[in-house]
């Protein structure tokens, strides 16, 4: 597997070890990009910092918590309202963010007093919230504030509150991944085992590495509950602080984003003998297999199979409608970390697209192993990509669509490559059976947008068609489709609504109710 | 089994694991050894119709992955249904060796030997 | 009846209105042609600010990081700056201006950015980039001082101090716009052009609203040149529209090069635009032409349609950049509205002596509060405690207050990411006055209809 040298990076030869092309007949032992190394300064990398990895990615999706950052206001402000981790408590954690507002005098004289004042004020402002996470930032790490001591002091004075301290300043690691690690380890070390939960099912899981982007967690939780499984905690999307203190009582850790949360699963396995089961919530086949594995683990495979059958029957004809129209389209799969391997194979298998490149902003070599393993031959894999390399890759590979973050998506837009938001999604959720169809629908709408077709026309040079007042996606997508596909009576476009999640919040679950009733009797 | 046939079959089974499974890519070498050993071991037992231990939670977790893998193999690779027990064991032993190589001994992942999680 | 000016009564910030200084320096940097800044600190200080810009403008802006990691935080990270400058210059051959923007971390560890720039100029730049014009500009923006507003002010001042060079008078006016949108710059240039005034606009950011071109050449970047910046020392005068966003640079040019400076007022609303034109006339001797009399008339006509029927007596809360907030409050008063709460997001020492705030304190005949170092909880808690509001004017970070308390909101300022294309619309000048008045009216109308609150009023007016 040859390393790939970008022309734009010839002057920084160390970059060559960060990109490979998956060549024919070659495997992971031939070449693997380096990963999780210090960023080369000035490359215009897309990486964030360890603070955001801890606070923004993992900490803040916890829904019933005051999330306070100890430092100047910027870290708090900048990470606020930039993601879509919703929750079923009216999005408290999405709406509210807290900063201790460290100023120059605190840098000189210390900011511990200020921190204590802040903690008390914040609990006072939201008297219903009794849980808090305090995040260290670069400035307060460097001045050496003892956040833990202040938190202990407050907890002694206010016995009804509980505070978690996360020491993960922005500089603590090459990327946000350093923060994922720090908050995982701190949580398992300091908080797991401090609450004894009520067990309401014979089948109890922690759902780990799931951040409820646009409702992903709620979709998956619905399947688990339909199987009669108690989701003791979710780490961390739509998750509750006290539930997460009780993680030690689950029978199984179901792990989704191993990149950000495998650490806690590994620690829980060693410390509490809870096995780790890695799953994929994306895609019909991987999701079905995942549900089945959980069913097999608990001896309730039939319940899993019932869901698989029902959901597949409901949604597969819609997925296939899109697959017929997406076949052969070229995709750059350029997410942050885990989606490069969650998606690389299944979008090829189930939507028919060709993944011509994968990259990871903050992944480790393990993510590249998974991602490259799941790609087809010829795919270009890039670690810690930078702006020019992304542009060069798009120029060379000519993708039809790119899955990446919001800002890199704007870069792609300018070179006429439509983008879908891989982190926050366009019209998610993308997990679950219906979600996977929503993803296919979004890809289809991106690629076949009539406006996208118009964007390539240079009215000063090109002959302009004067016989058309409009076009539609299907006028383009169906041109070369066989009649039987075009007019298929079984295939259909997405029939779900704008909001596929809220309705899940009021559902009842027979297996769980039966168990509760039998316990009462 | 002839060597080239064995090689071809192992390649198919390996490709399926690499494209469809996640269990082989835990982050540390000792976990990969444990996962490969147990999941491929149990898969082999299932394919051979042998009893499979599933008393502990750990065993049931390996078993869940193994059942799905064995089913996929039987469904996707017709030839596997024609093998006798000795042949299955031969193929699976070769597969285990190959997966150990790709994910552990031949892996270029420098984090596999990091002491802590 | 009183108008109180006071700091918020909590130590911390709940739901901030402002971010920190380096963000402001970055906004200034993207206004300069062939300029890519290097933010010296953790990567988040850049990544999230770039995201912030892209949320607002729906476009991409270039900014680099020195990527300070653990070892740099312990042992000093100046070597990271040296590498960053070299890597950036090697890979971006058109780059001429490289501001080195400090952050809290690198200020706390005491990295000598000015020293490393001297070292680079005498070493790397001289040797490796001898045939290339390269300007390394130190910008000190510790995050624990001021806000992104002061960061912008500091950066603009640093650029002007670095580049301004005495030469032949160029007959141009320096127009320092402050932190505005492309739509504002278009309007301001329209006013200058109508008066036949040649000006150096700091910064030329109309290209922030860049096209998607068939040849893929579109790029969002400012177009103010090095020559523009150098020439600021040779202008006939400087008008800085915003006291807190560019006022420092205007004063520098006045003190150093004797370039007469007029600071303010922010030309929001009819009256302040009139003042702006009068200042232009005084400074250049050019008359105000009939075309602007007409442009003003169109605005007055439009505003009259909505003012005393709909906007009068409406109670408004305004938050955001200080000059914007004050300008909007002044305009609201001319529109017969009642700006009852003004929230200024930092602790700038100048607010207490700002003549515009003094004038409000002396003349407002209803209860009005002006909160310094304010956060959005200052708005929310007042709503919880019964503050009655008809309208909120502010940026998108306050959207949930508007939604949860059912107070309609006009998105104005920076950032306005939860509405499409607002960067294209001006708030300054007569055209901005029209947009603001009509946007406020239409927002109230939508709210009336949504709440079925006398929605039938709109059948005829």
PDB file of C-alpha atoms in Angstrom, chain A residues 22 27-32 34-37 181 185 251-252 256 259 262-263 266-267 269-270 273 275-280 285 289 292-294 296-298 301 341-342 345 349 364-366 369-370 373-376, chain B residues 14-28 30-32 34-35 56-69 71-72 76 98 101-112 116-117:
ATOM      1  CA  UNK A  22      -5.289   1.044  -0.634  1.00  0.00           C
ATOM      2  CA  UNK A  27      -3.376  -5.262   3.288  1.00  0.00           C
ATOM      3  CA  UNK A  28      -3.064  -3.333   6.508  1.00  0.00           C
ATOM      4  CA  UNK A  29       0.350  -4.774   7.218  1.00  0.00           C
ATOM      5  CA  UNK A  30       1.817  -3.164   4.106  1.00  0.00           C
ATOM      6  CA  UNK A  31       1.142   0.430   5.076  1.00  0.00           C
ATOM      7  CA  UNK A  32      -0.861   2.325   7.637  1.00  0.00           C
ATOM      8  CA  UNK A  34       0.570   7.491  11.129  1.00  0.00           C
ATOM      9  CA  UNK A  35      -2.018   8.852  13.506  1.00  0.00           C
ATOM     10  CA  UNK A  36      -2.603  10.844  16.656  1.00  0.00           C
ATOM     11  CA  UNK A  37       0.729  12.621  16.396  1.00  0.00           C
ATOM     12  CA  UNK A 181      -9.437   9.991  26.745  1.00  0.00           C
ATOM     13  CA  UNK A 185     -10.745   7.930  32.494  1.00  0.00           C
ATOM     14  CA  UNK A 251     -24.587  -6.561  32.201  1.00  0.00           C
ATOM     15  CA  UNK A 252     -23.171  -5.386  28.901  1.00  0.00           C
ATOM     16  CA  UNK A 256     -20.855   2.629  19.280  1.00  0.00           C
ATOM     17  CA  UNK A 259     -12.854   6.252  19.049  1.00  0.00           C
ATOM     18  CA  UNK A 262     -13.607   2.674  24.122  1.00  0.00           C
ATOM     19  CA  UNK A 263     -11.483   3.694  27.096  1.00  0.00           C
ATOM     20  CA  UNK A 266     -12.091  -1.211  28.531  1.00  0.00           C
ATOM     21  CA  UNK A 267     -11.813   0.057  32.097  1.00  0.00           C
ATOM     22  CA  UNK A 269     -14.401  -4.612  31.592  1.00  0.00           C
ATOM     23  CA  UNK A 270     -11.259  -4.843  33.670  1.00  0.00           C
ATOM     24  CA  UNK A 273     -16.155  -7.629  34.331  1.00  0.00           C
ATOM     25  CA  UNK A 275     -18.055  -7.218  28.500  1.00  0.00           C
ATOM     26  CA  UNK A 276     -17.661  -4.788  25.622  1.00  0.00           C
ATOM     27  CA  UNK A 277     -19.687  -5.354  22.473  1.00  0.00           C
ATOM     28  CA  UNK A 278     -18.818  -3.074  19.557  1.00  0.00           C
ATOM     29  CA  UNK A 279     -21.792  -2.327  17.337  1.00  0.00           C
ATOM     30  CA  UNK A 280     -22.825  -0.282  14.294  1.00  0.00           C
ATOM     31  CA  UNK A 285     -27.271  -5.046   7.782  1.00  0.00           C
ATOM     32  CA  UNK A 289     -26.479  -7.805  13.136  1.00  0.00           C
ATOM     33  CA  UNK A 292     -29.115  -9.641  16.977  1.00  0.00           C
ATOM     34  CA  UNK A 293     -25.858  -9.879  18.912  1.00  0.00           C
ATOM     35  CA  UNK A 294     -27.397  -8.061  21.846  1.00  0.00           C
ATOM     36  CA  UNK A 296     -28.091 -13.434  21.581  1.00  0.00           C
ATOM     37  CA  UNK A 297     -26.145 -12.133  24.555  1.00  0.00           C
ATOM     38  CA  UNK A 298     -29.325 -11.946  26.619  1.00  0.00           C
ATOM     39  CA  UNK A 301     -32.758 -13.173  19.936  1.00  0.00           C
ATOM     40  CA  UNK A 341     -15.283   2.977   9.656  1.00  0.00           C
ATOM     41  CA  UNK A 342     -18.961   2.978  10.601  1.00  0.00           C
ATOM     42  CA  UNK A 345     -18.405  -0.427   3.824  1.00  0.00           C
ATOM     43  CA  UNK A 349     -23.051  -2.125   0.067  1.00  0.00           C
ATOM     44  CA  UNK A 364      -5.776   7.026  15.820  1.00  0.00           C
ATOM     45  CA  UNK A 365      -4.119   4.292  13.791  1.00  0.00           C
ATOM     46  CA  UNK A 366      -6.761   1.878  15.060  1.00  0.00           C
ATOM     47  CA  UNK A 369      -7.116   0.040  10.420  1.00  0.00           C
ATOM     48  CA  UNK A 370     -10.892  -0.260  10.659  1.00  0.00           C
ATOM     49  CA  UNK A 373     -10.182  -2.517   6.077  1.00  0.00           C
ATOM     50  CA  UNK A 374     -13.725  -1.504   5.206  1.00  0.00           C
ATOM     51  CA  UNK A 375     -12.849   0.467   2.043  1.00  0.00           C
ATOM     52  CA  UNK A 376     -12.589  -0.906  -1.437  1.00  0.00           C
TER      53      UNK A 376
ATOM     54  CA  UNK B  14     -10.844 -12.688   6.320  1.00  0.00           C
ATOM     55  CA  UNK B  15     -12.373 -10.178   3.950  1.00  0.00           C
ATOM     56  CA  UNK B  16     -15.732 -10.652   5.601  1.00  0.00           C
ATOM     57  CA  UNK B  17     -14.298 -10.046   9.067  1.00  0.00           C
ATOM     58  CA  UNK B  18     -12.384  -6.966   7.982  1.00  0.00           C
ATOM     59  CA  UNK B  19     -15.341  -5.411   6.187  1.00  0.00           C
ATOM     60  CA  UNK B  20     -18.169  -6.391   8.502  1.00  0.00           C
ATOM     61  CA  UNK B  21     -16.806  -6.890  12.008  1.00  0.00           C
ATOM     62  CA  UNK B  22     -15.356  -4.634  14.655  1.00  0.00           C
ATOM     63  CA  UNK B  23     -14.352  -7.083  17.361  1.00  0.00           C
ATOM     64  CA  UNK B  24     -10.927  -7.768  15.872  1.00  0.00           C
ATOM     65  CA  UNK B  25      -9.824  -4.166  16.214  1.00  0.00           C
ATOM     66  CA  UNK B  26      -9.730  -3.513  19.917  1.00  0.00           C
ATOM     67  CA  UNK B  27      -7.046  -0.995  20.730  1.00  0.00           C
ATOM     68  CA  UNK B  28      -4.445  -3.115  22.485  1.00  0.00           C
ATOM     69  CA  UNK B  30      -3.678  -8.241  24.530  1.00  0.00           C
ATOM     70  CA  UNK B  31      -7.326  -7.471  23.826  1.00  0.00           C
ATOM     71  CA  UNK B  32      -6.995  -8.412  20.186  1.00  0.00           C
ATOM     72  CA  UNK B  34      -8.263 -12.390  23.592  1.00  0.00           C
ATOM     73  CA  UNK B  35     -10.931 -11.388  21.101  1.00  0.00           C
ATOM     74  CA  UNK B  56     -20.104 -16.164  31.942  1.00  0.00           C
ATOM     75  CA  UNK B  57     -21.042 -12.767  30.581  1.00  0.00           C
ATOM     76  CA  UNK B  58     -17.687 -12.629  28.849  1.00  0.00           C
ATOM     77  CA  UNK B  59     -18.332 -15.936  27.116  1.00  0.00           C
ATOM     78  CA  UNK B  60     -21.810 -14.844  26.034  1.00  0.00           C
ATOM     79  CA  UNK B  61     -20.382 -11.705  24.516  1.00  0.00           C
ATOM     80  CA  UNK B  62     -17.868 -13.690  22.461  1.00  0.00           C
ATOM     81  CA  UNK B  63     -20.649 -16.101  21.616  1.00  0.00           C
ATOM     82  CA  UNK B  64     -22.886 -13.336  20.261  1.00  0.00           C
ATOM     83  CA  UNK B  65     -20.192 -12.244  17.821  1.00  0.00           C
ATOM     84  CA  UNK B  66     -19.390 -15.859  16.992  1.00  0.00           C
ATOM     85  CA  UNK B  67     -22.977 -16.816  16.181  1.00  0.00           C
ATOM     86  CA  UNK B  68     -23.356 -13.924  13.800  1.00  0.00           C
ATOM     87  CA  UNK B  69     -20.035 -14.680  12.156  1.00  0.00           C
ATOM     88  CA  UNK B  71     -24.236 -17.573  10.299  1.00  0.00           C
ATOM     89  CA  UNK B  72     -22.758 -15.102   7.864  1.00  0.00           C
ATOM     90  CA  UNK B  76     -22.300 -16.237   2.166  1.00  0.00           C
ATOM     91  CA  UNK B  98      -4.150 -14.822   9.410  1.00  0.00           C
ATOM     92  CA  UNK B 101      -1.151 -11.549  11.757  1.00  0.00           C
ATOM     93  CA  UNK B 102      -3.214  -8.755  10.231  1.00  0.00           C
ATOM     94  CA  UNK B 103      -4.415  -7.356  13.533  1.00  0.00           C
ATOM     95  CA  UNK B 104      -1.557  -8.140  15.907  1.00  0.00           C
ATOM     96  CA  UNK B 105       1.786  -9.524  14.840  1.00  0.00           C
ATOM     97  CA  UNK B 106       1.883  -7.814  11.466  1.00  0.00           C
ATOM     98  CA  UNK B 107      -0.065  -4.749  12.504  1.00  0.00           C
ATOM     99  CA  UNK B 108       1.614  -1.401  11.987  1.00  0.00           C
ATOM    100  CA  UNK B 109      -0.514   0.187  14.694  1.00  0.00           C
ATOM    101  CA  UNK B 110       1.978   1.649  17.126  1.00  0.00           C
ATOM    102  CA  UNK B 111      -0.583   1.991  19.900  1.00  0.00           C
ATOM    103  CA  UNK B 112      -1.126  -1.743  20.303  1.00  0.00           C
ATOM    104  CA  UNK B 116      -2.588   1.678  29.542  1.00  0.00           C
ATOM    105  CA  UNK B 117      -5.938   2.307  27.907  1.00  0.00           C
TER     106      UNK B 117
END
